[in-house]
Amino acid sequence: MKAFKIYSLAILYLVFLIAAFYILMASINQSQQDWKHHTYEELDKTALFNDAMVALGYGGFIHDFKNAVIRHDLSYLRRAEAEIELGLRSLGKYGQLAPEHEAQVKAIASVVEQYRQHLPRLRQMVEQKRDVQAIDLAVRVDDTAAIAAIATILASQSQVPNSLFQRAESAHQRLNQMLLVILFALVLVSILVFSFIRYVNKRLAIKLKDLEVIFRCAPNAIFSVNEHGTIISANRETMRLFGFSERALNKINVDDLVPSATKEKHKKLRMEFQKSDRVQPMSQRNTIFYGKKLNGDVFPASISIATYGVGGEKHSIVVIKDLSDEMQYKSQANTDPLTKVANRRAINHQLAAAISRSNRQQTSLAVCIFDIDHFKAVNDKHGHLVGDDVLQRVAKIFKEAIRKTDFVGRWGGEEFVIILEDTDSEGATSFADKLRQDIKHRSQESDFPVAITVSAGVSLYRWDDDQDRLFNDADQALYRAKENGRDCVVVI
């Protein structure tokens, strides 16, 4: 609600209170004059009113009690429960002020207590939708004694009209004084309420402005969708990331912002999540979510979703972080820039994971270190550009030769490492020697800048080894291959 609406409501509230009490005071003064004129005339009506009260059930309690029975309506029963307590308290006070009617008060209280004892059973039978006859039979109470007692009290009251008039006159004067006090108190309270509303409105406006600034300036894409998946609000980053303008709001469905292959699955998951009444954010963990821009470009992202209810409808807040740059940086951090294979850091990480899998699954594991023979001479004779070309071509041959479960990386200089999982000694030796021959033959073709050979050292993982020992064994095997004249494979 805007500030001026709150102020208007507060002013109207204050004006209404003042006008209402002015009219009330005028009405009380007028009623005082009318009462003096009609008092004796109304005494005759009093007897009729007392008879009517007895016929109707001496007040609202019996009326509501009977209505609860007839209408099967628990709201009457709740009022009856409150009225019975109020009635007993009032009756007790009357008994203290009128000891001459002690017997009558006890008679009325006895009947009322019988009704109160029937209230739990009445509630149960109403909830069970029992028929009216059955309920009435179960909760019926003999009112004869109470009716007689009320008649006696009313008859005695009709004998003291003058006393009633005097008390009413005194009560009227006290009421005027009380109303003045109440009016003053309400005016004071109204002023305090108005001041409080103004303060709260100011604080709320500040917070809403803060949230608006955060929403618009957040570095991540933030948008809200209704239960149909339609985007109803979005910050600038959302519009920039997906490529739409503010005019497209309420026209784009969030299901259209995922790749076509996953659109139906995404829609199903979104609807299930909205029905779950979850209020905690749902995050994609250990998985990559892929979004799709309106131009068709797909990008990796992390996503968080929270759903909530508004006016009987489900809405969701979605936060998306574009991981394109992050994944690119991560890839660059683990990739050799020249050969585009894994670097030493990635090799160490992969080898540790491979050893863990070998121990867990009890499978064999081999490590091969390849070294280009006389590579320094290639650089010295043909230049570093030719040397770089040789490294790139060798890396390409390695990538083409390995399986999906294998791993290749550049350890440094002219050395490459290949990790062979689920491969025994014979398989690793055969693989390394085949690669050695392949590189030798292909380097002798016309499109290769210079003919080369490679040497290889192979080590097999033993379950009592660690990562350093496994790698050192492969390095020692490579050293022996060099000592054996190069262009060969040695296994340890």
PDB file of N, CA, C and O in Angstrom, residues 258-288:
ATOM      1  N   VAL A 258      15.408 -23.240 -21.451  1.00  0.00           N
ATOM      2  CA  VAL A 258      16.271 -24.416 -21.299  1.00  0.00           C
ATOM      3  C   VAL A 258      16.391 -25.081 -22.668  1.00  0.00           C
ATOM      4  O   VAL A 258      15.550 -24.861 -23.552  1.00  0.00           O
ATOM      5  N   PRO A 259      17.433 -25.867 -22.894  1.00  0.00           N
ATOM      6  CA  PRO A 259      17.578 -26.543 -24.190  1.00  0.00           C
ATOM      7  C   PRO A 259      16.353 -27.370 -24.538  1.00  0.00           C
ATOM      8  O   PRO A 259      15.682 -27.930 -23.665  1.00  0.00           O
ATOM      9  N   SER A 260      16.046 -27.459 -25.813  1.00  0.00           N
ATOM     10  CA  SER A 260      14.838 -28.153 -26.277  1.00  0.00           C
ATOM     11  C   SER A 260      14.799 -29.609 -25.818  1.00  0.00           C
ATOM     12  O   SER A 260      13.735 -30.150 -25.511  1.00  0.00           O
ATOM     13  N   ALA A 261      15.971 -30.250 -25.740  1.00  0.00           N
ATOM     14  CA  ALA A 261      16.019 -31.664 -25.356  1.00  0.00           C
ATOM     15  C   ALA A 261      15.571 -31.899 -23.928  1.00  0.00           C
ATOM     16  O   ALA A 261      15.122 -32.990 -23.579  1.00  0.00           O
ATOM     17  N   THR A 262      15.694 -30.888 -23.077  1.00  0.00           N
ATOM     18  CA  THR A 262      15.342 -31.042 -21.656  1.00  0.00           C
ATOM     19  C   THR A 262      14.107 -30.232 -21.273  1.00  0.00           C
ATOM     20  O   THR A 262      13.774 -30.154 -20.096  1.00  0.00           O
ATOM     21  N   LYS A 263      13.416 -29.649 -22.246  1.00  0.00           N
ATOM     22  CA  LYS A 263      12.285 -28.766 -21.951  1.00  0.00           C
ATOM     23  C   LYS A 263      11.168 -29.492 -21.209  1.00  0.00           C
ATOM     24  O   LYS A 263      10.682 -29.016 -20.174  1.00  0.00           O
ATOM     25  N   GLU A 264      10.733 -30.640 -21.701  1.00  0.00           N
ATOM     26  CA  GLU A 264       9.629 -31.365 -21.061  1.00  0.00           C
ATOM     27  C   GLU A 264      10.005 -31.856 -19.674  1.00  0.00           C
ATOM     28  O   GLU A 264       9.199 -31.796 -18.742  1.00  0.00           O
ATOM     29  N   LYS A 265      11.235 -32.327 -19.525  1.00  0.00           N
ATOM     30  CA  LYS A 265      11.695 -32.784 -18.210  1.00  0.00           C
ATOM     31  C   LYS A 265      11.747 -31.615 -17.240  1.00  0.00           C
ATOM     32  O   LYS A 265      11.345 -31.741 -16.074  1.00  0.00           O
ATOM     33  N   HIS A 266      12.240 -30.487 -17.712  1.00  0.00           N
ATOM     34  CA  HIS A 266      12.305 -29.300 -16.860  1.00  0.00           C
ATOM     35  C   HIS A 266      10.907 -28.861 -16.426  1.00  0.00           C
ATOM     36  O   HIS A 266      10.682 -28.525 -15.252  1.00  0.00           O
ATOM     37  N   LYS A 267       9.944 -28.878 -17.347  1.00  0.00           N
ATOM     38  CA  LYS A 267       8.577 -28.492 -17.019  1.00  0.00           C
ATOM     39  C   LYS A 267       7.983 -29.407 -15.963  1.00  0.00           C
ATOM     40  O   LYS A 267       7.336 -28.951 -15.006  1.00  0.00           O
ATOM     41  N   LYS A 268       8.223 -30.698 -16.091  1.00  0.00           N
ATOM     42  CA  LYS A 268       7.699 -31.664 -15.121  1.00  0.00           C
ATOM     43  C   LYS A 268       8.306 -31.450 -13.745  1.00  0.00           C
ATOM     44  O   LYS A 268       7.598 -31.443 -12.729  1.00  0.00           O
ATOM     45  N   LEU A 269       9.614 -31.258 -13.698  1.00  0.00           N
ATOM     46  CA  LEU A 269      10.290 -31.032 -12.421  1.00  0.00           C
ATOM     47  C   LEU A 269       9.822 -29.723 -11.781  1.00  0.00           C
ATOM     48  O   LEU A 269       9.642 -29.649 -10.561  1.00  0.00           O
ATOM     49  N   ARG A 270       9.627 -28.692 -12.601  1.00  0.00           N
ATOM     50  CA  ARG A 270       9.173 -27.413 -12.065  1.00  0.00           C
ATOM     51  C   ARG A 270       7.789 -27.538 -11.435  1.00  0.00           C
ATOM     52  O   ARG A 270       7.544 -27.028 -10.323  1.00  0.00           O
ATOM     53  N   MET A 271       6.883 -28.223 -12.089  1.00  0.00           N
ATOM     54  CA  MET A 271       5.527 -28.375 -11.568  1.00  0.00           C
ATOM     55  C   MET A 271       5.518 -29.216 -10.297  1.00  0.00           C
ATOM     56  O   MET A 271       4.789 -28.919  -9.349  1.00  0.00           O
ATOM     57  N   GLU A 272       6.343 -30.268 -10.257  1.00  0.00           N
ATOM     58  CA  GLU A 272       6.429 -31.090  -9.045  1.00  0.00           C
ATOM     59  C   GLU A 272       6.987 -30.279  -7.881  1.00  0.00           C
ATOM     60  O   GLU A 272       6.528 -30.403  -6.742  1.00  0.00           O
ATOM     61  N   PHE A 273       7.981 -29.444  -8.157  1.00  0.00           N
ATOM     62  CA  PHE A 273       8.585 -28.639  -7.098  1.00  0.00           C
ATOM     63  C   PHE A 273       7.596 -27.618  -6.555  1.00  0.00           C
ATOM     64  O   PHE A 273       7.524 -27.379  -5.354  1.00  0.00           O
ATOM     65  N   GLN A 274       6.789 -27.016  -7.441  1.00  0.00           N
ATOM     66  CA  GLN A 274       5.801 -26.038  -7.001  1.00  0.00           C
ATOM     67  C   GLN A 274       4.719 -26.677  -6.138  1.00  0.00           C
ATOM     68  O   GLN A 274       4.222 -26.065  -5.199  1.00  0.00           O
ATOM     69  N   LYS A 275       4.354 -27.925  -6.441  1.00  0.00           N
ATOM     70  CA  LYS A 275       3.321 -28.607  -5.663  1.00  0.00           C
ATOM     71  C   LYS A 275       3.831 -29.098  -4.309  1.00  0.00           C
ATOM     72  O   LYS A 275       3.042 -29.459  -3.450  1.00  0.00           O
ATOM     73  N   SER A 276       5.148 -29.104  -4.120  1.00  0.00           N
ATOM     74  CA  SER A 276       5.724 -29.685  -2.902  1.00  0.00           C
ATOM     75  C   SER A 276       5.626 -28.769  -1.699  1.00  0.00           C
ATOM     76  O   SER A 276       5.940 -29.171  -0.588  1.00  0.00           O
ATOM     77  N   ASP A 277       5.198 -27.498  -1.908  1.00  0.00           N
ATOM     78  CA  ASP A 277       5.100 -26.533  -0.806  1.00  0.00           C
ATOM     79  C   ASP A 277       6.431 -26.283  -0.123  1.00  0.00           C
ATOM     80  O   ASP A 277       6.479 -25.919   1.043  1.00  0.00           O
ATOM     81  N   ARG A 278       7.527 -26.484  -0.854  1.00  0.00           N
ATOM     82  CA  ARG A 278       8.836 -26.224  -0.272  1.00  0.00           C
ATOM     83  C   ARG A 278       9.103 -24.726  -0.250  1.00  0.00           C
ATOM     84  O   ARG A 278       8.844 -24.014  -1.204  1.00  0.00           O
ATOM     85  N   VAL A 279       9.628 -24.256   0.862  1.00  0.00           N
ATOM     86  CA  VAL A 279       9.953 -22.843   0.988  1.00  0.00           C
ATOM     87  C   VAL A 279      11.448 -22.611   1.058  1.00  0.00           C
ATOM     88  O   VAL A 279      11.912 -21.489   0.988  1.00  0.00           O
ATOM     89  N   GLN A 280      12.188 -23.679   1.234  1.00  0.00           N
ATOM     90  CA  GLN A 280      13.631 -23.553   1.249  1.00  0.00           C
ATOM     91  C   GLN A 280      14.165 -23.575  -0.174  1.00  0.00           C
ATOM     92  O   GLN A 280      13.616 -24.246  -1.035  1.00  0.00           O
ATOM     93  N   PRO A 281      15.261 -22.817  -0.418  1.00  0.00           N
ATOM     94  CA  PRO A 281      15.813 -22.810  -1.772  1.00  0.00           C
ATOM     95  C   PRO A 281      16.247 -24.191  -2.221  1.00  0.00           C
ATOM     96  O   PRO A 281      16.799 -24.968  -1.444  1.00  0.00           O
ATOM     97  N   MET A 282      15.970 -24.516  -3.484  1.00  0.00           N
ATOM     98  CA  MET A 282      16.432 -25.769  -4.083  1.00  0.00           C
ATOM     99  C   MET A 282      17.595 -25.443  -4.981  1.00  0.00           C
ATOM    100  O   MET A 282      17.476 -24.622  -5.890  1.00  0.00           O
ATOM    101  N   SER A 283      18.752 -26.045  -4.758  1.00  0.00           N
ATOM    102  CA  SER A 283      19.944 -25.766  -5.541  1.00  0.00           C
ATOM    103  C   SER A 283      20.372 -26.997  -6.302  1.00  0.00           C
ATOM    104  O   SER A 283      20.227 -28.122  -5.824  1.00  0.00           O
ATOM    105  N   GLN A 284      20.913 -26.758  -7.501  1.00  0.00           N
ATOM    106  CA  GLN A 284      21.509 -27.837  -8.275  1.00  0.00           C
ATOM    107  C   GLN A 284      22.897 -28.089  -7.699  1.00  0.00           C
ATOM    108  O   GLN A 284      23.759 -27.210  -7.741  1.00  0.00           O
ATOM    109  N   ARG A 285      23.130 -29.265  -7.153  1.00  0.00           N
ATOM    110  CA  ARG A 285      24.426 -29.584  -6.562  1.00  0.00           C
ATOM    111  C   ARG A 285      25.074 -30.732  -7.316  1.00  0.00           C
ATOM    112  O   ARG A 285      24.422 -31.713  -7.644  1.00  0.00           O
ATOM    113  N   ASN A 286      26.382 -30.542  -7.556  1.00  0.00           N
ATOM    114  CA  ASN A 286      27.180 -31.559  -8.246  1.00  0.00           C
ATOM    115  C   ASN A 286      26.671 -31.820  -9.664  1.00  0.00           C
ATOM    116  O   ASN A 286      26.972 -32.836 -10.262  1.00  0.00           O
ATOM    117  N   THR A 287      25.855 -30.938 -10.190  1.00  0.00           N
ATOM    118  CA  THR A 287      25.384 -31.062 -11.564  1.00  0.00           C
ATOM    119  C   THR A 287      25.440 -29.679 -12.200  1.00  0.00           C
ATOM    120  O   THR A 287      25.433 -28.658 -11.518  1.00  0.00           O
ATOM    121  N   ILE A 288      25.486 -29.661 -13.521  1.00  0.00           N
ATOM    122  CA  ILE A 288      25.512 -28.412 -14.254  1.00  0.00           C
ATOM    123  C   ILE A 288      24.166 -28.237 -14.944  1.00  0.00           C
ATOM    124  O   ILE A 288      23.702 -29.110 -15.678  1.00  0.00           O
TER     125      ILE A 288
END
